CSV table of C-alpha atoms in Angstrom, one decimal:
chain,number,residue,atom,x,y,z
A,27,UNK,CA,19.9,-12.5,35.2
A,28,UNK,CA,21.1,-13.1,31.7
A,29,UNK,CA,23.4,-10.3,30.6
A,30,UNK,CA,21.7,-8.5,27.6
A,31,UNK,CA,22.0,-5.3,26.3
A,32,UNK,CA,18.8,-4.5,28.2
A,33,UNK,CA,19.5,-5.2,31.4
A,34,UNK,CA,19.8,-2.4,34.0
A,35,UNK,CA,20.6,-1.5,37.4
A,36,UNK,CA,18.0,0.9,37.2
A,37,UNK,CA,15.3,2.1,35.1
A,38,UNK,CA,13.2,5.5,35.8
A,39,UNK,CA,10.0,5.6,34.5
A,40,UNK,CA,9.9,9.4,33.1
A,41,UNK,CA,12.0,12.3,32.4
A,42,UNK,CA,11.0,15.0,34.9
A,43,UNK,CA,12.9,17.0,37.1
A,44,UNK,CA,12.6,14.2,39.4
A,45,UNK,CA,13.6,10.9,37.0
A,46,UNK,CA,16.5,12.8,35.6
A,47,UNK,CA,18.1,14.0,39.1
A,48,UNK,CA,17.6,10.1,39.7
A,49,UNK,CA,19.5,9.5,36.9
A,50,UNK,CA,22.0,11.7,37.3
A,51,UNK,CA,22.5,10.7,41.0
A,52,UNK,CA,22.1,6.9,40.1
A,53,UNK,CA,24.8,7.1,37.3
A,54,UNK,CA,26.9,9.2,39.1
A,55,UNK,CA,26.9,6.5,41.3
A,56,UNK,CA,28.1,3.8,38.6
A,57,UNK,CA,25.0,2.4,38.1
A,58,UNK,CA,23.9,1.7,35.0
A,59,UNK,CA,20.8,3.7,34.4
A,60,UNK,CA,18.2,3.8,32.0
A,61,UNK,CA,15.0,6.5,31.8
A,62,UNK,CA,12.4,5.8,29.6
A,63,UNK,CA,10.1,9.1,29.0
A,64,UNK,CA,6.9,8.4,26.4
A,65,UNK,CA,7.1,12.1,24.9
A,66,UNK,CA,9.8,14.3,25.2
A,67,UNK,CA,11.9,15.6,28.7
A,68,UNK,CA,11.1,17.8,30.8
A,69,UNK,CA,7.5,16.9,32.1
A,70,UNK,CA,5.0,19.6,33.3
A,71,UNK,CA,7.9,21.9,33.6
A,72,UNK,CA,8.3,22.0,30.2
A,73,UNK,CA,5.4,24.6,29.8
A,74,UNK,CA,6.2,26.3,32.7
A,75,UNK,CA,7.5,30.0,31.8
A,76,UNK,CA,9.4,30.7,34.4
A,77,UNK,CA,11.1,29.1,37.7
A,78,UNK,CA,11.9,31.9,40.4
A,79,UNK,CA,11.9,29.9,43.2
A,80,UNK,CA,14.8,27.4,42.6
A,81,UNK,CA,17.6,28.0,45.3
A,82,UNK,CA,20.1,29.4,43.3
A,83,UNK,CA,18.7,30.7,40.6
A,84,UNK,CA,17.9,34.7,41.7
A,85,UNK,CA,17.3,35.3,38.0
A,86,UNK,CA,13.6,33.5,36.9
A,87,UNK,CA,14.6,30.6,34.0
A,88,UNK,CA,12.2,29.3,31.7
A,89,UNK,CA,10.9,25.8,32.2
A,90,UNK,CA,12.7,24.5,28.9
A,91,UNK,CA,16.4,25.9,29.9
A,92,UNK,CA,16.2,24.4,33.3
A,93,UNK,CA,15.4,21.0,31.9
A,94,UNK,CA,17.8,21.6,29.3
A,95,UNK,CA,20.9,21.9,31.6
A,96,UNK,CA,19.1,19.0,33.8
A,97,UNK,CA,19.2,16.8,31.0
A,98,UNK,CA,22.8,17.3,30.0
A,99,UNK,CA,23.8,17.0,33.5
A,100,UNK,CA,22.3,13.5,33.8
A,101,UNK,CA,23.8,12.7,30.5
A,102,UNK,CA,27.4,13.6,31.4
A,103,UNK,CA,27.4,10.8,33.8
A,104,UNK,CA,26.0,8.3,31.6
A,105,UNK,CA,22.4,7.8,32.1
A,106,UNK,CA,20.6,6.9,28.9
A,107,UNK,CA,17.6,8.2,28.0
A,108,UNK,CA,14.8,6.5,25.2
A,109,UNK,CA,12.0,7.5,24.0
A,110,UNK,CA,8.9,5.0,23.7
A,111,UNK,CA,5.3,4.1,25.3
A,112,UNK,CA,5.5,1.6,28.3
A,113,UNK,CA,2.8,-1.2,27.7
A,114,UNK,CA,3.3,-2.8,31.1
A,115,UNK,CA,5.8,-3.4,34.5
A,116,UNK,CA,6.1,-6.9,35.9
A,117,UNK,CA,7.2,-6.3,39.0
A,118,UNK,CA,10.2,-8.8,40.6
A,119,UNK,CA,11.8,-9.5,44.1
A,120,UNK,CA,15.5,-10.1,45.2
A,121,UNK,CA,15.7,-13.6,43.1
A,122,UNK,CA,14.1,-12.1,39.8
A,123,UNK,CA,14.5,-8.3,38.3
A,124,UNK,CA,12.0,-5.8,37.4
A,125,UNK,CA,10.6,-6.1,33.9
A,126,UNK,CA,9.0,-3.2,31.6
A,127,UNK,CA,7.3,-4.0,28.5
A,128,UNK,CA,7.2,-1.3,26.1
A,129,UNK,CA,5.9,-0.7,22.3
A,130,UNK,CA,9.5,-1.6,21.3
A,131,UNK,CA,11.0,-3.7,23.1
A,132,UNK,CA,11.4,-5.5,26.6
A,133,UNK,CA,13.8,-4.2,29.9
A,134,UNK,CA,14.6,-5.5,32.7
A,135,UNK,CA,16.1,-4.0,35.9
A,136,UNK,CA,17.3,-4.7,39.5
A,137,UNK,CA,14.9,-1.7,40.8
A,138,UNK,CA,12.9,0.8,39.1
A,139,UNK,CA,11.6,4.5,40.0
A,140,UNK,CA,8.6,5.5,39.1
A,141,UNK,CA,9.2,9.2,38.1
A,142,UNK,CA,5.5,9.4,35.8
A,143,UNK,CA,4.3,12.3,36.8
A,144,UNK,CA,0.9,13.4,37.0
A,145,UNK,CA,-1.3,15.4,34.5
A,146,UNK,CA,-4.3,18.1,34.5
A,147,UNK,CA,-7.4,17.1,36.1
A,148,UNK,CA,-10.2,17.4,33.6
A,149,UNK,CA,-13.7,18.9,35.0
A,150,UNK,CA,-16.1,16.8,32.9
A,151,UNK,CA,-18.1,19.3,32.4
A,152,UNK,CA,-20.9,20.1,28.7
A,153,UNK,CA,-18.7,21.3,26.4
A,154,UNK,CA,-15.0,20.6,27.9
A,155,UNK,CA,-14.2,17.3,25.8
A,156,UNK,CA,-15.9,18.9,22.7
A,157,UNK,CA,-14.2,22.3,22.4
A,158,UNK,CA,-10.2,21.0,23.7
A,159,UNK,CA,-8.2,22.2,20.9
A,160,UNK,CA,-11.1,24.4,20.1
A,161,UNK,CA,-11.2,27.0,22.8
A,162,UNK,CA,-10.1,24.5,25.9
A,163,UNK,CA,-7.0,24.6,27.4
A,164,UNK,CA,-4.6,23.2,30.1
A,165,UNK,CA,-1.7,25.2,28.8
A,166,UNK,CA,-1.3,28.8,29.2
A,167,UNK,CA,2.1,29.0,28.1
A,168,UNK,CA,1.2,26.6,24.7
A,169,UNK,CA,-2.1,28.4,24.1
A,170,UNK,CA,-1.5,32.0,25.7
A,171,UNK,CA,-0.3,33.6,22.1
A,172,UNK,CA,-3.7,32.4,20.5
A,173,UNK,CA,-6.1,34.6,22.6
A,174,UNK,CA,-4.3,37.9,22.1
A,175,UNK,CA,-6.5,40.8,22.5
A,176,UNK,CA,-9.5,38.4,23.4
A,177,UNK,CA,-11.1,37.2,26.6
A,178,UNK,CA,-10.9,34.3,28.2
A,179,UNK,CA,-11.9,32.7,31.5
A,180,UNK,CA,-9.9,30.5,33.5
A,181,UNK,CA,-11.1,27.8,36.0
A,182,UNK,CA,-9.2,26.9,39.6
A,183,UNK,CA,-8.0,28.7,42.7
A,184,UNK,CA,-4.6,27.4,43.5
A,185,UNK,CA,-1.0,28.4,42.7
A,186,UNK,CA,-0.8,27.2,39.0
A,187,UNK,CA,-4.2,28.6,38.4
A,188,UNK,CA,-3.3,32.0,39.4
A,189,UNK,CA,0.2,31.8,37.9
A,190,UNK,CA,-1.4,30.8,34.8
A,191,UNK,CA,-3.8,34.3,34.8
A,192,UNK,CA,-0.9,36.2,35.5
A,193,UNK,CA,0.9,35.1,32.4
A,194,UNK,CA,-2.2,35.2,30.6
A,195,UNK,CA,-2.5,39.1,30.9
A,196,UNK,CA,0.5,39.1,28.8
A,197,UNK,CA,-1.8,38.3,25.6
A,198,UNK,CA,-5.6,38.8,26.5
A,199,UNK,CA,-7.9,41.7,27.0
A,200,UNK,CA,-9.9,40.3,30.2
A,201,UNK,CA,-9.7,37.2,32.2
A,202,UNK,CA,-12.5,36.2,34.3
A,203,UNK,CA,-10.9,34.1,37.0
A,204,UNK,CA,-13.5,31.6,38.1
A,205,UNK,CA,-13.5,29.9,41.7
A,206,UNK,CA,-15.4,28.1,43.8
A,207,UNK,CA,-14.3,29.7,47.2
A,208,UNK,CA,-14.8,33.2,48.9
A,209,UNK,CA,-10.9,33.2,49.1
A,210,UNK,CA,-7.5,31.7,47.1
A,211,UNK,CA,-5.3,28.7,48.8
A,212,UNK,CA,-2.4,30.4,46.6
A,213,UNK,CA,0.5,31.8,47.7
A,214,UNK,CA,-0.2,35.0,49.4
A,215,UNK,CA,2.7,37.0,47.0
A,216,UNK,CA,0.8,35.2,44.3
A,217,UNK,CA,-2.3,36.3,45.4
A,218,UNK,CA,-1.4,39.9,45.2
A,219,UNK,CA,0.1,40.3,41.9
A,220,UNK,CA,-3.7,38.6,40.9
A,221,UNK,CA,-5.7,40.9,43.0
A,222,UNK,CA,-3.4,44.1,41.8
A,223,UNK,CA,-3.9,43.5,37.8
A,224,UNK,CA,-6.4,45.6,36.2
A,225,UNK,CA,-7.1,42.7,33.5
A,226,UNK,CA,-8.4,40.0,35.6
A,227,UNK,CA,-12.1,40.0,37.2
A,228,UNK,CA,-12.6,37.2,40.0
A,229,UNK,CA,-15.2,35.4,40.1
A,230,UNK,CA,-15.9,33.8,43.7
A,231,UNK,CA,-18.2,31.2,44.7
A,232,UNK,CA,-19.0,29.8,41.8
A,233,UNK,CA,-18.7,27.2,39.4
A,234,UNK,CA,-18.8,26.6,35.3
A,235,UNK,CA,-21.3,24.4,34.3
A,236,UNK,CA,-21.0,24.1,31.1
A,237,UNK,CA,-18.7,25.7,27.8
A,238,UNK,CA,-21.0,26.6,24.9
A,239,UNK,CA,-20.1,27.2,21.3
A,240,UNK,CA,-21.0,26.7,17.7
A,241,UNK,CA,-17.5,25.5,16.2
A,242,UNK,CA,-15.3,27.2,18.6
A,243,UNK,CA,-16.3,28.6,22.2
A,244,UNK,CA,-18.4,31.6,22.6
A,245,UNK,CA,-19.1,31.3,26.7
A,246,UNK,CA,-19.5,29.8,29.5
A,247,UNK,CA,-22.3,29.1,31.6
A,248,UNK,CA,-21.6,29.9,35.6
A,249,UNK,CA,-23.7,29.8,38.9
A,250,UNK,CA,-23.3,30.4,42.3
A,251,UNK,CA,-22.2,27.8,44.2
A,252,UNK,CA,-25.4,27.4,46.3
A,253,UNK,CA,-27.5,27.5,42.6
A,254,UNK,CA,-28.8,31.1,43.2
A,255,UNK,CA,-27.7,32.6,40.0
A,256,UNK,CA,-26.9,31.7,37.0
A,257,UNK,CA,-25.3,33.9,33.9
A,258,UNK,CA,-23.2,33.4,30.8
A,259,UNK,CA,-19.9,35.0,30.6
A,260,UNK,CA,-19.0,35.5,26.9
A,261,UNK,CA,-15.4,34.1,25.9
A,262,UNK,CA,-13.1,33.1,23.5
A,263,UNK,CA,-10.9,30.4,25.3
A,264,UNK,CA,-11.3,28.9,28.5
A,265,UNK,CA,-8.1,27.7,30.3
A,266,UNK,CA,-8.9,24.7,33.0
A,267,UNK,CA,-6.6,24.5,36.1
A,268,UNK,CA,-8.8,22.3,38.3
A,269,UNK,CA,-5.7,20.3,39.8
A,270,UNK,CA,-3.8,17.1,39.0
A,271,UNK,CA,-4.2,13.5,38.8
A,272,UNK,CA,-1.0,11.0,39.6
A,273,UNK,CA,-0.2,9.0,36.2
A,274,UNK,CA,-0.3,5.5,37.4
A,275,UNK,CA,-2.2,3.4,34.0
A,276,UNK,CA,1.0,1.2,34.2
A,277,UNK,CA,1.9,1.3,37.9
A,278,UNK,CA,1.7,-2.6,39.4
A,279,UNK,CA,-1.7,-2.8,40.9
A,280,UNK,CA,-0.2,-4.2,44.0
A,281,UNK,CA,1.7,-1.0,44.4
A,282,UNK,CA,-0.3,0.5,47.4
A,283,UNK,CA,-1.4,4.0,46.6
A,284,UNK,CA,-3.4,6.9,48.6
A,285,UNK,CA,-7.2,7.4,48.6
A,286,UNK,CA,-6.3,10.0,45.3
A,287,UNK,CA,-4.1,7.4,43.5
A,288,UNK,CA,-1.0,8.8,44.3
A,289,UNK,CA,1.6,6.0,45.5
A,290,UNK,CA,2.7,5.9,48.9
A,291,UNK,CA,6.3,5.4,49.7
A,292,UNK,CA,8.4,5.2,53.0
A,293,UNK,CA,11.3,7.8,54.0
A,294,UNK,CA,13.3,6.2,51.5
A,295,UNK,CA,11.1,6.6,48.8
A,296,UNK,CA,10.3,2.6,48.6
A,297,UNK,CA,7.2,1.8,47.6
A,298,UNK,CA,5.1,-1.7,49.0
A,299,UNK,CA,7.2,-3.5,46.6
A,300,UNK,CA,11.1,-3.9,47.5
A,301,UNK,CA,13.0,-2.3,44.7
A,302,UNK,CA,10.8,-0.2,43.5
A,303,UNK,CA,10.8,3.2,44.5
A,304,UNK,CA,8.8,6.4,43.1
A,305,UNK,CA,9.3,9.9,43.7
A,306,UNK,CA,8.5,13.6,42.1
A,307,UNK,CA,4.6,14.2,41.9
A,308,UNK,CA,3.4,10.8,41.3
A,309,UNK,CA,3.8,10.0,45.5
A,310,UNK,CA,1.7,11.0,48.2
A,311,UNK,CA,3.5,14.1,49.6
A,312,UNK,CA,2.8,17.6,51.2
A,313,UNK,CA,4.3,19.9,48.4
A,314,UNK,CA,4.9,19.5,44.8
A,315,UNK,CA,7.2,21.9,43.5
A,316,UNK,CA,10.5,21.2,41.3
A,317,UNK,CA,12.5,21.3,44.0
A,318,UNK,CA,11.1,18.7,45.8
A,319,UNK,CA,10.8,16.8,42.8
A,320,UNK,CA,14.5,17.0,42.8
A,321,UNK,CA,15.3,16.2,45.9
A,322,UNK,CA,12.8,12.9,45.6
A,323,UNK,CA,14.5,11.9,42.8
A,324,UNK,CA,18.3,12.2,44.6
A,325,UNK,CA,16.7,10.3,47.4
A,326,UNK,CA,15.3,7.4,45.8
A,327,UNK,CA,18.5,7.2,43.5
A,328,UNK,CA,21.0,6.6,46.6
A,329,UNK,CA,18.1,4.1,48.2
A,330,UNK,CA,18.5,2.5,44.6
A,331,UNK,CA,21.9,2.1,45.2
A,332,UNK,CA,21.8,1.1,48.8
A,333,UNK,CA,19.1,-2.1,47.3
A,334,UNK,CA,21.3,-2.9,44.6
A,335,UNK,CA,24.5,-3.4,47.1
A,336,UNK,CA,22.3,-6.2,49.2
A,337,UNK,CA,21.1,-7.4,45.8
Protein backbone atom coordinates (compact mmCIF):
# COMPACT_ATOMS: atom_id res chain seq x y z
CA UNK A 1 0.00 0.00 0.00
CA UNK A 2 1.37 3.31 -0.99
CA UNK A 3 1.45 5.58 2.01
CA UNK A 4 -0.92 8.66 1.23
CA UNK A 5 -2.68 10.88 3.20
CA UNK A 6 -5.71 8.64 2.43
CA UNK A 7 -4.84 5.62 3.59
CA UNK A 8 -6.50 4.12 6.63
CA UNK A 9 -6.61 1.30 8.97
CA UNK A 10 -10.13 1.72 9.00
CA UNK A 11 -12.89 3.50 7.46
CA UNK A 12 -16.67 3.38 8.86
CA UNK A 13 -19.14 4.00 6.50
CA UNK A 14 -21.68 6.40 8.66
CA UNK A 15 -21.87 8.40 11.68
CA UNK A 16 -24.46 6.61 13.91
CA UNK A 17 -24.38 5.56 17.30
CA UNK A 18 -22.89 2.55 15.94
CA UNK A 19 -19.93 3.95 13.31
CA UNK A 20 -18.86 6.45 15.94
CA UNK A 21 -18.53 3.79 19.04
CA UNK A 22 -16.44 1.99 16.17
CA UNK A 23 -14.50 4.84 15.88
CA UNK A 24 -13.99 5.60 19.11
CA UNK A 25 -13.08 1.95 20.09
CA UNK A 26 -10.91 1.63 16.80
CA UNK A 27 -8.90 4.81 17.59
CA UNK A 28 -8.68 4.15 20.98
CA UNK A 29 -7.00 1.29 19.87
CA UNK A 30 -4.31 3.23 17.70
CA UNK A 31 -5.80 2.69 14.66
CA UNK A 32 -6.04 5.16 12.34
CA UNK A 33 -9.66 5.73 11.72
CA UNK A 34 -11.70 7.43 9.37
CA UNK A 35 -15.78 7.80 9.27
CA UNK A 36 -17.22 9.13 6.38
CA UNK A 37 -21.12 10.21 7.12
CA UNK A 38 -23.03 11.80 3.70
CA UNK A 39 -25.19 14.29 5.95
CA UNK A 40 -24.54 15.23 9.20
CA UNK A 41 -23.93 12.79 12.73
CA UNK A 42 -26.02 11.30 14.49
CA UNK A 43 -28.23 9.09 12.16
CA UNK A 44 -31.94 8.25 12.92
CA UNK A 45 -31.21 9.21 16.43
CA UNK A 46 -30.80 12.54 15.60
CA UNK A 47 -34.65 13.08 15.52
CA UNK A 48 -35.30 11.06 18.23
CA UNK A 49 -36.66 13.29 21.33
CA UNK A 50 -35.70 11.39 23.95
CA UNK A 51 -33.56 8.19 24.99
CA UNK A 52 -34.84 6.65 28.43
CA UNK A 53 -33.63 3.47 28.02
CA UNK A 54 -29.70 3.89 27.74
CA UNK A 55 -28.15 2.03 30.84
CA UNK A 56 -26.97 4.91 32.67
CA UNK A 57 -28.83 7.46 31.78
CA UNK A 58 -31.98 7.45 34.52
CA UNK A 59 -32.78 11.04 33.25
CA UNK A 60 -34.33 10.75 29.32
CA UNK A 61 -31.65 12.80 26.82
CA UNK A 62 -32.51 14.11 23.64
CA UNK A 63 -31.32 12.30 20.62
CA UNK A 64 -29.00 15.39 19.61
CA UNK A 65 -27.11 15.61 23.18
CA UNK A 66 -26.45 11.91 23.20
CA UNK A 67 -24.81 12.11 19.75
CA UNK A 68 -23.28 15.18 20.78
CA UNK A 69 -21.18 13.71 23.71
CA UNK A 70 -20.79 10.51 21.30
CA UNK A 71 -19.09 12.46 18.80
CA UNK A 72 -16.69 14.26 21.01
CA UNK A 73 -15.82 11.09 22.64
CA UNK A 74 -14.77 9.45 19.39
CA UNK A 75 -12.99 12.57 18.54
CA UNK A 76 -10.85 12.74 21.74
CA UNK A 77 -9.15 9.73 20.54
CA UNK A 78 -8.52 10.72 17.13
CA UNK A 79 -10.95 9.43 14.79
CA UNK A 80 -11.68 11.79 11.94
CA UNK A 81 -14.78 12.32 10.66
CA UNK A 82 -15.67 13.91 6.76
CA UNK A 83 -18.43 14.75 5.37
CA UNK A 84 -19.20 13.70 1.54
CA UNK A 85 -21.46 11.21 -0.69
CA UNK A 86 -19.87 7.76 -1.26
CA UNK A 87 -20.13 6.97 -5.10
CA UNK A 88 -18.79 3.34 -4.77
CA UNK A 89 -16.61 0.58 -2.41
CA UNK A 90 -14.23 -1.77 -4.29
CA UNK A 91 -13.85 -4.31 -2.03
CA UNK A 92 -10.06 -5.85 -1.40
CA UNK A 93 -8.50 -9.04 0.33
CA UNK A 94 -5.34 -9.55 2.51
CA UNK A 95 -2.85 -8.61 -0.59
CA UNK A 96 -4.89 -5.37 -1.62
CA UNK A 97 -6.97 -2.77 0.71
CA UNK A 98 -10.40 -1.71 0.70
CA UNK A 99 -11.17 1.24 -1.59
CA UNK A 100 -14.17 3.95 -1.35
CA UNK A 101 -14.89 6.27 -4.04
CA UNK A 102 -16.57 9.23 -3.05
CA UNK A 103 -17.79 12.69 -4.77
CA UNK A 104 -14.45 14.13 -3.53
CA UNK A 105 -12.04 12.08 -3.49
CA UNK A 106 -10.67 8.37 -3.32
CA UNK A 107 -9.77 6.23 0.26
CA UNK A 108 -8.52 3.33 0.81
CA UNK A 109 -8.40 1.14 3.94
CA UNK A 110 -7.20 -2.25 5.49
CA UNK A 111 -10.97 -3.03 6.60
CA UNK A 112 -14.04 -1.09 6.51
CA UNK A 113 -17.46 -1.10 8.68
CA UNK A 114 -20.38 -0.61 7.18
CA UNK A 115 -22.26 1.55 9.82
CA UNK A 116 -25.13 3.02 6.90
CA UNK A 117 -27.97 2.69 8.60
CA UNK A 118 -31.28 2.23 7.40
CA UNK A 119 -34.06 4.64 6.57
CA UNK A 120 -38.11 4.90 6.61
CA UNK A 121 -39.90 2.47 4.60
CA UNK A 122 -42.16 4.31 2.22
CA UNK A 123 -45.89 2.77 1.69
CA UNK A 124 -46.26 3.58 -2.03
CA UNK A 125 -49.43 4.39 -1.69
CA UNK A 126 -51.94 7.59 -4.18
CA UNK A 127 -50.89 10.55 -2.73
CA UNK A 128 -47.71 9.67 -0.49
CA UNK A 129 -44.89 10.84 -3.01
CA UNK A 130 -47.16 13.84 -4.05
CA UNK A 131 -47.95 15.39 -0.69
CA UNK A 132 -44.13 14.58 1.26
CA UNK A 133 -43.26 18.06 2.34
CA UNK A 134 -46.83 18.85 1.87
CA UNK A 135 -48.73 17.04 4.58
CA UNK A 136 -46.41 13.60 4.60
CA UNK A 137 -44.09 12.91 7.12
CA UNK A 138 -41.43 10.45 8.52
CA UNK A 139 -40.47 12.83 11.21
CA UNK A 140 -42.51 13.61 14.16
CA UNK A 141 -39.96 15.35 15.96
CA UNK A 142 -39.03 17.61 12.55
CA UNK A 143 -42.65 18.08 11.60
CA UNK A 144 -44.58 17.78 15.03
CA UNK A 145 -44.53 21.80 15.66
CA UNK A 146 -46.28 22.25 12.18
CA UNK A 147 -49.64 20.48 12.98
CA UNK A 148 -50.37 22.26 16.30
CA UNK A 149 -53.92 22.35 17.12
CA UNK A 150 -54.73 20.25 13.89
CA UNK A 151 -55.30 16.54 13.21
CA UNK A 152 -53.34 14.18 11.88
CA UNK A 153 -53.20 10.52 11.28
CA UNK A 154 -50.36 8.35 11.72
CA UNK A 155 -49.67 5.01 9.90
CA UNK A 156 -47.73 1.75 11.71
CA UNK A 157 -48.06 -0.37 14.83
CA UNK A 158 -44.65 -0.89 16.24
CA UNK A 159 -42.51 0.97 18.90
CA UNK A 160 -41.52 4.04 16.85
CA UNK A 161 -44.98 4.33 15.58
CA UNK A 162 -46.44 4.57 18.89
CA UNK A 163 -43.63 6.67 20.28
CA UNK A 164 -44.03 8.89 17.54
CA UNK A 165 -48.12 9.46 18.54
CA UNK A 166 -47.17 9.97 21.95
CA UNK A 167 -44.96 12.89 21.08
CA UNK A 168 -47.34 14.02 18.63
CA UNK A 169 -50.06 14.83 21.31
CA UNK A 170 -47.72 17.38 22.48
CA UNK A 171 -48.77 19.69 19.34
CA UNK A 172 -52.10 18.18 17.65
CA UNK A 173 -55.72 18.16 18.54
CA UNK A 174 -56.47 14.39 17.46
CA UNK A 175 -54.43 11.55 16.08
CA UNK A 176 -56.04 8.76 14.36
CA UNK A 177 -53.57 6.00 14.87
CA UNK A 178 -53.98 3.66 11.90
CA UNK A 179 -53.06 -0.19 12.00
CA UNK A 180 -53.39 -3.10 10.31
CA UNK A 181 -53.75 -5.52 13.28
CA UNK A 182 -56.43 -6.21 16.03
CA UNK A 183 -53.48 -5.59 18.51
CA UNK A 184 -49.77 -3.52 18.78
CA UNK A 185 -46.24 -5.56 18.63
CA UNK A 186 -45.01 -2.43 20.81
CA UNK A 187 -43.72 -2.49 23.96
CA UNK A 188 -46.39 -3.22 26.45
CA UNK A 189 -45.39 0.23 28.78
CA UNK A 190 -45.57 1.79 25.34
CA UNK A 191 -48.70 0.51 24.62
CA UNK A 192 -50.31 1.93 27.60
CA UNK A 193 -49.29 5.37 27.70
CA UNK A 194 -51.07 5.05 23.84
CA UNK A 195 -54.17 3.40 24.99
CA UNK A 196 -54.37 5.92 28.19
CA UNK A 197 -54.25 9.37 26.01
CA UNK A 198 -57.46 10.94 25.43
CA UNK A 199 -56.04 12.50 22.08
CA UNK A 200 -55.42 9.50 20.09
CA UNK A 201 -58.25 7.22 18.37
CA UNK A 202 -56.96 3.75 17.05
CA UNK A 203 -57.79 2.61 14.23
CA UNK A 204 -57.48 -1.37 13.92
CA UNK A 205 -57.54 -3.60 11.08
CA UNK A 206 -57.19 -1.38 8.55
CA UNK A 207 -55.21 0.14 5.99
CA UNK A 208 -54.71 3.75 4.12
CA UNK A 209 -55.19 3.49 0.67
CA UNK A 210 -54.71 6.48 -0.45
CA UNK A 211 -53.82 10.49 0.94
CA UNK A 212 -56.06 13.00 -0.88
CA UNK A 213 -55.59 16.73 -1.18
CA UNK A 214 -55.85 19.77 -3.38
CA UNK A 215 -52.33 21.55 -2.63
CA UNK A 216 -51.76 20.20 0.73
CA UNK A 217 -53.57 17.01 2.40
CA UNK A 218 -57.20 17.16 3.40
CA UNK A 219 -57.62 13.12 4.21
CA UNK A 220 -57.12 9.94 3.85
CA UNK A 221 -58.87 7.23 2.43
CA UNK A 222 -59.03 3.88 4.86
CA UNK A 223 -60.67 0.36 4.67
CA UNK A 224 -60.91 -2.51 6.57
CA UNK A 225 -58.44 -4.89 6.02
CA UNK A 226 -60.77 -7.58 4.54
CA UNK A 227 -62.26 -4.52 2.02
CA UNK A 228 -65.60 -4.33 4.00
CA UNK A 229 -65.65 -0.68 4.64
CA UNK A 230 -64.35 2.03 3.41
CA UNK A 231 -64.36 5.94 4.78
CA UNK A 232 -62.30 9.10 4.66
CA UNK A 233 -60.78 10.43 7.70
CA UNK A 234 -60.23 14.17 7.35
CA UNK A 235 -56.52 15.38 8.19
CA UNK A 236 -54.04 17.79 8.05
CA UNK A 237 -50.72 15.78 8.04
CA UNK A 238 -50.19 12.24 7.94
CA UNK A 239 -47.05 10.88 9.59
CA UNK A 240 -45.86 7.35 8.03
CA UNK A 241 -44.05 4.80 10.31
CA UNK A 242 -44.42 1.62 8.27
CA UNK A 243 -40.84 0.29 9.21
CA UNK A 244 -37.31 0.43 7.86
CA UNK A 245 -35.31 -0.51 4.93
CA UNK A 246 -31.22 -1.32 5.44
CA UNK A 247 -29.24 1.40 3.35
CA UNK A 248 -27.10 -0.73 1.18
CA UNK A 249 -27.07 1.37 -2.68
CA UNK A 250 -23.24 1.15 -2.20
CA UNK A 251 -22.76 -1.99 -0.25
CA UNK A 252 -20.49 -4.62 -2.67
CA UNK A 253 -23.07 -6.75 -4.32
CA UNK A 254 -21.13 -9.75 -3.29
CA UNK A 255 -21.74 -8.83 0.25
CA UNK A 256 -24.32 -11.63 1.20
CA UNK A 257 -27.38 -10.05 2.77
CA UNK A 258 -30.84 -11.44 4.24
CA UNK A 259 -34.07 -12.00 2.28
CA UNK A 260 -34.90 -8.06 3.53
CA UNK A 261 -31.47 -6.66 2.40
CA UNK A 262 -30.03 -6.36 5.49
CA UNK A 263 -26.27 -7.81 5.61
CA UNK A 264 -25.53 -10.82 7.39
CA UNK A 265 -22.49 -10.98 9.49
CA UNK A 266 -20.86 -13.68 11.76
CA UNK A 267 -20.39 -13.32 15.79
CA UNK A 268 -17.71 -11.07 14.94
CA UNK A 269 -19.57 -8.82 12.95
CA UNK A 270 -17.56 -9.97 9.62
CA UNK A 271 -19.35 -9.88 6.73
CA UNK A 272 -18.83 -12.62 3.48
CA UNK A 273 -15.96 -10.56 2.67
CA UNK A 274 -12.81 -10.67 5.06
CA UNK A 275 -12.23 -7.27 6.36
CA UNK A 276 -15.25 -5.96 6.07
CA UNK A 277 -17.38 -5.84 8.80
CA UNK A 278 -20.90 -4.02 9.39
CA UNK A 279 -22.83 -3.46 12.42
CA UNK A 280 -25.74 -1.05 13.92
CA UNK A 281 -29.14 -1.43 11.97
CA UNK A 282 -27.84 -2.13 8.57
CA UNK A 283 -27.18 -6.14 9.76
CA UNK A 284 -29.53 -8.82 10.16
CA UNK A 285 -30.21 -8.87 13.95
CA UNK A 286 -33.07 -9.49 16.54
CA UNK A 287 -33.22 -5.85 18.05
CA UNK A 288 -32.36 -2.50 16.94
CA UNK A 289 -32.10 -0.07 19.58
CA UNK A 290 -29.05 2.43 20.27
CA UNK A 291 -27.67 0.29 22.50
CA UNK A 292 -27.17 -2.47 20.44
CA UNK A 293 -26.04 -0.30 17.89
CA UNK A 294 -23.31 0.57 20.27
CA UNK A 295 -22.34 -2.43 21.31
CA UNK A 296 -22.09 -3.61 17.31
CA UNK A 297 -20.10 -0.95 16.61
CA UNK A 298 -17.47 -1.80 19.86
CA UNK A 299 -17.51 -5.27 18.50
CA UNK A 300 -16.65 -4.92 15.00
CA UNK A 301 -14.02 -2.21 15.97
CA UNK A 302 -11.91 -4.82 18.24
CA UNK A 303 -12.53 -7.60 15.26
CA UNK A 304 -11.04 -4.67 13.06
CA UNK A 305 -8.19 -4.60 15.09
CA UNK A 306 -7.83 -8.30 15.58
CA UNK A 307 -7.75 -8.38 11.12
CA UNK A 308 -5.52 -5.69 10.98
CA UNK A 309 -2.79 -7.54 13.46
CA UNK A 310 -2.74 -10.76 10.91
CA UNK A 311 -2.75 -8.20 8.09
Amino acid sequence: MSNTINEYDVIIVGAGPAGLTAGLYASRAKLKTLIIENKYPGGQIIITEFIENYPGFAEPVSGYEFIQKLLEHSKKFGTEIVTDEILNIIAGNYNQPHKIITKNTEYVAKTLILCSGASPRILNIQGESEFTGKGVSYCATCDGAFFKNKIVAVIGGGDTALEESLFLTKFVSKIFLIHRRDKFRAMKVIVERVMSNDKIEIVYNSRVFSINGDKKVESVSVENINGSDKKNLMVDGVFVFAGYVPNVSVIPENIKKSEGGYIITDEKFETSIPGIFAAGDVIKKYLRQVVTACSDGASAAYAAMRYIENY
